[in-house]
Amino acid sequence: MKICPICNQHLNTQLHFGNLFQLTTHLCLNCLSQLEGVSGCPYCGKKDTTTLCEDCLSWKKLGIEIKNTALYYYNGFAKDLIEKIKFSGNLRLLNAFKDEIKGQFKKGDRYSIPIPIHERKWKERGFNQALAIARLLPYPILDCFKKNEDITQSKRKREERLLARDDFSLKEEGFRLDGKKIILVDDIYTTGSTIHQIARICQEIGASEITSFTVFRS
Ligand SMILES: [Zn+2]
Ligand SMILES: [Zn+2]
């Protein structure tokens, strides 16, 4: 008997119209109904707009255009889930999204780059959730960046966020991504600053195409 990876309820696996969607996601209907699909800004999913939002326009002007794919908005239910994953270390909860991720990404000549967390945080937590998510995508992983220091993006002013560029660096000096198609992977898209900073470096070291994937959009 299959169980919902989020709430551990048994799933009704008998096929009828009401549970068709459940069968494709392996989540119970109750959990599914609490997740809110992303629409909004075509690049970052920011709510209440159908055209490029102010932030995405600013980045476009700076020469970095990233289309982020996110599955769900980071609502209260999603927040509880991420906290469970981060603080209990139950990475199996991420399997709740495995089939949806599989549906989004076809095999191809791309590489996943997980957004790094600071080494201190990694030691505390024992894992990087972005790396765990990257493992659900069908591409080889290049874990080539490191986080330099802990600056909370939300503490920065908007201008500072747009221009920040020293939060991350390459683990190995001289590393190149010439001609490679890259997908940056993280758990939550918040301001987009992290993803754009790393994308800028990827561009500088030769990546030919850069997109990003996050499970949630805050
Ligand atoms: Zn459930
Ligand atoms: Zn946007």
PDB file of C-alpha atoms and ligand atoms in Angstrom:
ATOM      1  CA  MET A   1       0.000   0.000   0.000  1.00  0.00           C
ATOM      2  CA  LYS A   2       1.391   3.387  -0.987  1.00  0.00           C
ATOM      3  CA  ILE A   3       1.512   6.205   1.528  1.00  0.00           C
ATOM      4  CA  CYS A   4       1.657   9.959   1.051  1.00  0.00           C
ATOM      5  CA  PRO A   5       5.291  10.965   1.699  1.00  0.00           C
ATOM      6  CA  ILE A   6       4.199  14.201   3.362  1.00  0.00           C
ATOM      7  CA  CYS A   7       1.491  13.131   5.842  1.00  0.00           C
ATOM      8  CA  ASN A   8       1.932   9.316   5.813  1.00  0.00           C
ATOM      9  CA  GLN A   9      -1.745   8.723   4.989  1.00  0.00           C
ATOM     10  CA  HIS A  10      -2.505   5.656   2.913  1.00  0.00           C
ATOM     11  CA  LEU A  11      -3.217   6.517  -0.687  1.00  0.00           C
ATOM     12  CA  ASN A  12      -6.288   5.189  -2.374  1.00  0.00           C
ATOM     13  CA  THR A  13      -4.718   3.492  -5.372  1.00  0.00           C
ATOM     14  CA  GLN A  14      -7.949   2.357  -6.989  1.00  0.00           C
ATOM     15  CA  LEU A  15      -8.364   4.264 -10.206  1.00  0.00           C
ATOM     16  CA  HIS A  16     -11.302   6.607 -10.445  1.00  0.00           C
ATOM     17  CA  PHE A  17     -11.662  10.117 -11.800  1.00  0.00           C
ATOM     18  CA  GLY A  18     -11.134  11.810  -8.419  1.00  0.00           C
ATOM     19  CA  ASN A  19      -7.686  10.358  -7.849  1.00  0.00           C
ATOM     20  CA  LEU A  20      -6.198  10.493 -11.345  1.00  0.00           C
ATOM     21  CA  PHE A  21      -4.032  13.465 -10.372  1.00  0.00           C
ATOM     22  CA  GLN A  22      -3.074  11.790  -7.121  1.00  0.00           C
ATOM     23  CA  LEU A  23      -1.763   8.805  -9.061  1.00  0.00           C
ATOM     24  CA  THR A  24       0.531  10.997 -11.120  1.00  0.00           C
ATOM     25  CA  THR A  25       2.007  12.834  -8.128  1.00  0.00           C
ATOM     26  CA  HIS A  26       1.954  10.225  -5.334  1.00  0.00           C
ATOM     27  CA  LEU A  27       0.622  12.770  -2.870  1.00  0.00           C
ATOM     28  CA  CYS A  28      -2.693  12.450  -1.055  1.00  0.00           C
ATOM     29  CA  LEU A  29      -5.494  14.734  -2.187  1.00  0.00           C
ATOM     30  CA  ASN A  30      -5.421  16.623   1.092  1.00  0.00           C
ATOM     31  CA  CYS A  31      -1.739  17.555   0.735  1.00  0.00           C
ATOM     32  CA  LEU A  32      -2.163  18.281  -2.965  1.00  0.00           C
ATOM     33  CA  SER A  33      -5.026  20.669  -2.299  1.00  0.00           C
ATOM     34  CA  GLN A  34      -2.777  22.714  -0.005  1.00  0.00           C
ATOM     35  CA  LEU A  35      -0.097  23.247  -2.633  1.00  0.00           C
ATOM     36  CA  GLU A  36      -0.559  26.236  -4.924  1.00  0.00           C
ATOM     37  CA  GLY A  37       0.789  26.036  -8.491  1.00  0.00           C
ATOM     38  CA  VAL A  38       2.992  28.866  -9.792  1.00  0.00           C
ATOM     39  CA  SER A  39       1.869  31.361 -12.442  1.00  0.00           C
ATOM     40  CA  GLY A  40       2.632  35.125 -12.486  1.00  0.00           C
ATOM     41  CA  CYS A  41       5.821  36.617 -13.972  1.00  0.00           C
ATOM     42  CA  PRO A  42       6.867  34.381 -16.898  1.00  0.00           C
ATOM     43  CA  TYR A  43      10.485  34.388 -15.667  1.00  0.00           C
ATOM     44  CA  CYS A  44      10.278  34.157 -11.894  1.00  0.00           C
ATOM     45  CA  GLY A  45       6.642  33.405 -11.037  1.00  0.00           C
ATOM     46  CA  LYS A  46       6.150  36.581  -8.982  1.00  0.00           C
ATOM     47  CA  LYS A  47       2.460  36.884  -8.198  1.00  0.00           C
ATOM     48  CA  ASP A  48       0.028  39.482  -9.524  1.00  0.00           C
ATOM     49  CA  THR A  49       1.652  40.074 -12.889  1.00  0.00           C
ATOM     50  CA  THR A  50       1.500  38.354 -16.253  1.00  0.00           C
ATOM     51  CA  THR A  51       4.431  40.250 -17.761  1.00  0.00           C
ATOM     52  CA  LEU A  52       8.081  40.478 -16.671  1.00  0.00           C
ATOM     53  CA  CYS A  53       8.270  41.840 -13.115  1.00  0.00           C
ATOM     54  CA  GLU A  54      10.421  44.786 -12.078  1.00  0.00           C
ATOM     55  CA  ASP A  55      13.252  42.591 -10.764  1.00  0.00           C
ATOM     56  CA  CYS A  56      13.416  40.430 -13.898  1.00  0.00           C
ATOM     57  CA  LEU A  57      13.432  43.570 -16.063  1.00  0.00           C
ATOM     58  CA  SER A  58      16.357  44.951 -14.035  1.00  0.00           C
ATOM     59  CA  TRP A  59      18.324  41.749 -14.453  1.00  0.00           C
ATOM     60  CA  LYS A  60      17.528  41.695 -18.126  1.00  0.00           C
ATOM     61  CA  LYS A  61      19.055  45.177 -18.366  1.00  0.00           C
ATOM     62  CA  LEU A  62      22.162  43.872 -16.611  1.00  0.00           C
ATOM     63  CA  GLY A  63      22.379  41.171 -19.277  1.00  0.00           C
ATOM     64  CA  ILE A  64      21.197  38.135 -17.306  1.00  0.00           C
ATOM     65  CA  GLU A  65      17.916  36.558 -18.327  1.00  0.00           C
ATOM     66  CA  ILE A  66      16.959  33.525 -16.288  1.00  0.00           C
ATOM     67  CA  LYS A  67      13.734  31.643 -16.633  1.00  0.00           C
ATOM     68  CA  ASN A  68      13.042  29.899 -13.344  1.00  0.00           C
ATOM     69  CA  THR A  69      10.722  26.904 -13.138  1.00  0.00           C
ATOM     70  CA  ALA A  70       9.087  26.485  -9.738  1.00  0.00           C
ATOM     71  CA  LEU A  71       6.436  23.917  -8.861  1.00  0.00           C
ATOM     72  CA  TYR A  72       4.551  25.658  -6.049  1.00  0.00           C
ATOM     73  CA  TYR A  73       4.253  28.886  -4.112  1.00  0.00           C
ATOM     74  CA  TYR A  74       5.935  28.929  -0.732  1.00  0.00           C
ATOM     75  CA  ASN A  75       2.752  29.119   1.362  1.00  0.00           C
ATOM     76  CA  GLY A  76       2.318  28.048   4.980  1.00  0.00           C
ATOM     77  CA  PHE A  77       2.021  24.388   4.052  1.00  0.00           C
ATOM     78  CA  ALA A  78       5.180  24.523   1.919  1.00  0.00           C
ATOM     79  CA  LYS A  79       7.023  26.340   4.679  1.00  0.00           C
ATOM     80  CA  ASP A  80       6.174  23.611   7.211  1.00  0.00           C
ATOM     81  CA  LEU A  81       7.391  21.046   4.723  1.00  0.00           C
ATOM     82  CA  ILE A  82      10.725  22.788   4.084  1.00  0.00           C
ATOM     83  CA  GLU A  83      11.253  23.248   7.830  1.00  0.00           C
ATOM     84  CA  LYS A  84      10.619  19.539   8.369  1.00  0.00           C
ATOM     85  CA  ILE A  85      13.169  18.733   5.681  1.00  0.00           C
ATOM     86  CA  LYS A  86      15.803  21.157   6.951  1.00  0.00           C
ATOM     87  CA  PHE A  87      15.484  20.560  10.651  1.00  0.00           C
ATOM     88  CA  SER A  88      14.680  16.866  10.822  1.00  0.00           C
ATOM     89  CA  GLY A  89      16.898  16.025   7.861  1.00  0.00           C
ATOM     90  CA  ASN A  90      14.116  13.946   6.336  1.00  0.00           C
ATOM     91  CA  LEU A  91      15.228  14.254   2.716  1.00  0.00           C
ATOM     92  CA  ARG A  92      12.795  11.508   1.732  1.00  0.00           C
ATOM     93  CA  LEU A  93      10.053  14.137   1.905  1.00  0.00           C
ATOM     94  CA  LEU A  94      11.531  15.551  -1.297  1.00  0.00           C
ATOM     95  CA  ASN A  95      10.387  12.395  -3.049  1.00  0.00           C
ATOM     96  CA  ALA A  96       6.913  13.917  -2.895  1.00  0.00           C
ATOM     97  CA  PHE A  97       8.030  15.993  -5.891  1.00  0.00           C
ATOM     98  CA  LYS A  98      10.039  13.371  -7.728  1.00  0.00           C
ATOM     99  CA  ASP A  99       7.433  12.525 -10.332  1.00  0.00           C
ATOM    100  CA  GLU A 100       6.556  16.132 -11.032  1.00  0.00           C
ATOM    101  CA  ILE A 101      10.223  16.967 -11.477  1.00  0.00           C
ATOM    102  CA  LYS A 102      10.585  13.998 -13.807  1.00  0.00           C
ATOM    103  CA  GLY A 103       7.637  15.329 -15.806  1.00  0.00           C
ATOM    104  CA  GLN A 104       9.254  18.776 -16.140  1.00  0.00           C
ATOM    105  CA  PHE A 105      12.705  17.695 -17.241  1.00  0.00           C
ATOM    106  CA  LYS A 106      13.495  15.417 -20.145  1.00  0.00           C
ATOM    107  CA  LYS A 107      16.865  13.792 -20.393  1.00  0.00           C
ATOM    108  CA  GLY A 108      19.291  15.867 -22.440  1.00  0.00           C
ATOM    109  CA  ASP A 109      22.699  17.433 -22.620  1.00  0.00           C
ATOM    110  CA  ARG A 110      22.391  19.614 -19.544  1.00  0.00           C
ATOM    111  CA  TYR A 111      24.142  19.864 -16.192  1.00  0.00           C
ATOM    112  CA  SER A 112      22.624  20.646 -12.807  1.00  0.00           C
ATOM    113  CA  ILE A 113      24.418  23.049 -10.502  1.00  0.00           C
ATOM    114  CA  PRO A 114      23.057  23.064  -6.938  1.00  0.00           C
ATOM    115  CA  ILE A 115      23.176  26.415  -5.125  1.00  0.00           C
ATOM    116  CA  PRO A 116      25.688  25.904  -2.312  1.00  0.00           C
ATOM    117  CA  ILE A 117      25.104  26.654   1.355  1.00  0.00           C
ATOM    118  CA  HIS A 118      27.880  27.870   3.614  1.00  0.00           C
ATOM    119  CA  GLU A 119      30.219  25.147   4.841  1.00  0.00           C
ATOM    120  CA  ARG A 120      29.328  25.932   8.442  1.00  0.00           C
ATOM    121  CA  LYS A 121      25.643  25.405   7.689  1.00  0.00           C
ATOM    122  CA  TRP A 122      26.417  22.201   5.813  1.00  0.00           C
ATOM    123  CA  LYS A 123      28.257  20.860   8.872  1.00  0.00           C
ATOM    124  CA  GLU A 124      25.386  21.833  11.185  1.00  0.00           C
ATOM    125  CA  ARG A 125      22.693  20.372   8.969  1.00  0.00           C
ATOM    126  CA  GLY A 126      24.602  17.493   7.459  1.00  0.00           C
ATOM    127  CA  PHE A 127      23.346  18.079   3.915  1.00  0.00           C
ATOM    128  CA  ASN A 128      22.591  20.697   1.310  1.00  0.00           C
ATOM    129  CA  GLN A 129      18.930  20.458   0.317  1.00  0.00           C
ATOM    130  CA  ALA A 130      19.686  22.003  -3.104  1.00  0.00           C
ATOM    131  CA  LEU A 131      22.064  19.133  -3.841  1.00  0.00           C
ATOM    132  CA  ALA A 132      19.384  16.636  -2.725  1.00  0.00           C
ATOM    133  CA  ILE A 133      16.912  18.270  -5.136  1.00  0.00           C
ATOM    134  CA  ALA A 134      19.477  18.326  -7.952  1.00  0.00           C
ATOM    135  CA  ARG A 135      19.731  14.544  -7.578  1.00  0.00           C
ATOM    136  CA  LEU A 136      16.057  14.273  -8.612  1.00  0.00           C
ATOM    137  CA  LEU A 137      16.800  15.878 -12.003  1.00  0.00           C
ATOM    138  CA  PRO A 138      18.000  13.665 -14.857  1.00  0.00           C
ATOM    139  CA  TYR A 139      21.312  15.497 -15.391  1.00  0.00           C
ATOM    140  CA  PRO A 140      24.887  15.097 -14.162  1.00  0.00           C
ATOM    141  CA  ILE A 141      25.664  17.372 -11.207  1.00  0.00           C
ATOM    142  CA  LEU A 142      28.465  19.913 -11.183  1.00  0.00           C
ATOM    143  CA  ASP A 143      28.922  20.930  -7.560  1.00  0.00           C
ATOM    144  CA  CYS A 144      31.394  23.639  -8.519  1.00  0.00           C
ATOM    145  CA  PHE A 145      30.460  26.652  -6.371  1.00  0.00           C
ATOM    146  CA  LYS A 146      30.979  27.556  -2.732  1.00  0.00           C
ATOM    147  CA  LYS A 147      29.235  30.100  -0.558  1.00  0.00           C
ATOM    148  CA  ASN A 148      31.627  32.689   0.769  1.00  0.00           C
ATOM    149  CA  GLU A 149      29.884  34.139   3.784  1.00  0.00           C
ATOM    150  CA  ASP A 150      26.489  34.227   5.348  1.00  0.00           C
ATOM    151  CA  ILE A 151      24.626  37.282   4.180  1.00  0.00           C
ATOM    152  CA  THR A 152      20.871  37.094   4.368  1.00  0.00           C
ATOM    153  CA  GLN A 153      19.632  38.441   1.052  1.00  0.00           C
ATOM    154  CA  SER A 154      16.490  39.894   2.562  1.00  0.00           C
ATOM    155  CA  LYS A 155      18.626  42.188   4.754  1.00  0.00           C
ATOM    156  CA  ARG A 156      19.980  43.859   1.645  1.00  0.00           C
ATOM    157  CA  LYS A 157      18.299  46.744  -0.049  1.00  0.00           C
ATOM    158  CA  ARG A 158      16.885  46.033  -3.486  1.00  0.00           C
ATOM    159  CA  GLU A 159      19.745  47.821  -5.283  1.00  0.00           C
ATOM    160  CA  GLU A 160      22.334  45.936  -3.270  1.00  0.00           C
ATOM    161  CA  ARG A 161      20.676  42.639  -4.115  1.00  0.00           C
ATOM    162  CA  LEU A 162      20.693  43.367  -7.826  1.00  0.00           C
ATOM    163  CA  LEU A 163      24.361  44.236  -7.872  1.00  0.00           C
ATOM    164  CA  ALA A 164      25.736  41.782  -5.302  1.00  0.00           C
ATOM    165  CA  ARG A 165      28.336  39.472  -6.795  1.00  0.00           C
ATOM    166  CA  ASP A 166      30.703  38.260  -4.113  1.00  0.00           C
ATOM    167  CA  ASP A 167      28.569  35.807  -2.140  1.00  0.00           C
ATOM    168  CA  PHE A 168      29.759  32.835  -4.199  1.00  0.00           C
ATOM    169  CA  SER A 169      32.906  31.710  -5.907  1.00  0.00           C
ATOM    170  CA  LEU A 170      34.198  28.724  -7.829  1.00  0.00           C
ATOM    171  CA  LYS A 171      35.672  25.914  -5.748  1.00  0.00           C
ATOM    172  CA  GLU A 172      38.377  25.479  -8.308  1.00  0.00           C
ATOM    173  CA  GLU A 173      39.980  28.523  -9.873  1.00  0.00           C
ATOM    174  CA  GLY A 174      40.040  28.392 -13.664  1.00  0.00           C
ATOM    175  CA  PHE A 175      37.051  26.006 -13.873  1.00  0.00           C
ATOM    176  CA  ARG A 176      35.149  26.441 -17.169  1.00  0.00           C
ATOM    177  CA  LEU A 177      31.647  25.653 -18.422  1.00  0.00           C
ATOM    178  CA  ASP A 178      32.371  26.283 -22.111  1.00  0.00           C
ATOM    179  CA  GLY A 179      29.344  25.517 -24.275  1.00  0.00           C
ATOM    180  CA  LYS A 180      27.508  23.765 -21.430  1.00  0.00           C
ATOM    181  CA  LYS A 181      23.777  24.110 -20.800  1.00  0.00           C
ATOM    182  CA  ILE A 182      23.237  24.715 -17.120  1.00  0.00           C
ATOM    183  CA  ILE A 183      20.270  24.435 -14.805  1.00  0.00           C
ATOM    184  CA  LEU A 184      20.749  26.019 -11.393  1.00  0.00           C
ATOM    185  CA  VAL A 185      18.873  24.189  -8.634  1.00  0.00           C
ATOM    186  CA  ASP A 186      17.615  25.393  -5.251  1.00  0.00           C
ATOM    187  CA  ASP A 187      14.757  24.747  -2.828  1.00  0.00           C
ATOM    188  CA  ILE A 188      13.137  28.214  -2.816  1.00  0.00           C
ATOM    189  CA  TYR A 189      13.255  31.201  -5.164  1.00  0.00           C
ATOM    190  CA  THR A 190      12.984  34.243  -2.922  1.00  0.00           C
ATOM    191  CA  THR A 191      14.553  37.403  -4.320  1.00  0.00           C
ATOM    192  CA  GLY A 192      16.318  35.640  -7.195  1.00  0.00           C
ATOM    193  CA  SER A 193      19.552  37.335  -6.206  1.00  0.00           C
ATOM    194  CA  THR A 194      21.395  34.099  -5.431  1.00  0.00           C
ATOM    195  CA  ILE A 195      20.454  32.490  -8.722  1.00  0.00           C
ATOM    196  CA  HIS A 196      21.365  35.589 -10.734  1.00  0.00           C
ATOM    197  CA  GLN A 197      24.723  35.965  -9.007  1.00  0.00           C
ATOM    198  CA  ILE A 198      25.693  32.402  -9.818  1.00  0.00           C
ATOM    199  CA  ALA A 199      24.248  32.712 -13.327  1.00  0.00           C
ATOM    200  CA  ARG A 200      26.481  35.710 -13.933  1.00  0.00           C
ATOM    201  CA  ILE A 201      29.568  33.684 -13.022  1.00  0.00           C
ATOM    202  CA  CYS A 202      28.366  30.773 -15.202  1.00  0.00           C
ATOM    203  CA  GLN A 203      28.016  33.207 -18.098  1.00  0.00           C
ATOM    204  CA  GLU A 204      31.512  34.550 -17.515  1.00  0.00           C
ATOM    205  CA  ILE A 205      33.038  31.071 -17.569  1.00  0.00           C
ATOM    206  CA  GLY A 206      31.396  30.090 -20.815  1.00  0.00           C
ATOM    207  CA  ALA A 207      27.980  28.480 -20.159  1.00  0.00           C
ATOM    208  CA  SER A 208      25.914  28.614 -23.353  1.00  0.00           C
ATOM    209  CA  GLU A 209      22.465  28.463 -21.728  1.00  0.00           C
ATOM    210  CA  ILE A 210      21.346  29.011 -18.141  1.00  0.00           C
ATOM    211  CA  THR A 211      17.951  28.303 -16.598  1.00  0.00           C
ATOM    212  CA  SER A 212      16.943  27.484 -13.053  1.00  0.00           C
ATOM    213  CA  PHE A 213      14.666  25.239 -11.054  1.00  0.00           C
ATOM    214  CA  THR A 214      13.332  25.650  -7.531  1.00  0.00           C
ATOM    215  CA  VAL A 215      10.650  23.521  -5.858  1.00  0.00           C
ATOM    216  CA  PHE A 216       9.046  26.645  -4.376  1.00  0.00           C
ATOM    217  CA  ARG A 217       8.574  30.332  -5.215  1.00  0.00           C
ATOM    218  CA  SER A 218       8.143  32.569  -2.185  1.00  0.00           C
TER     219      SER A 218
HETATM  220 ZN    ZN B   1      -0.662  13.738   2.367  1.00  0.00          ZN
HETATM  221 ZN    ZN B   2      10.008  38.131 -12.460  1.00  0.00          ZN
END
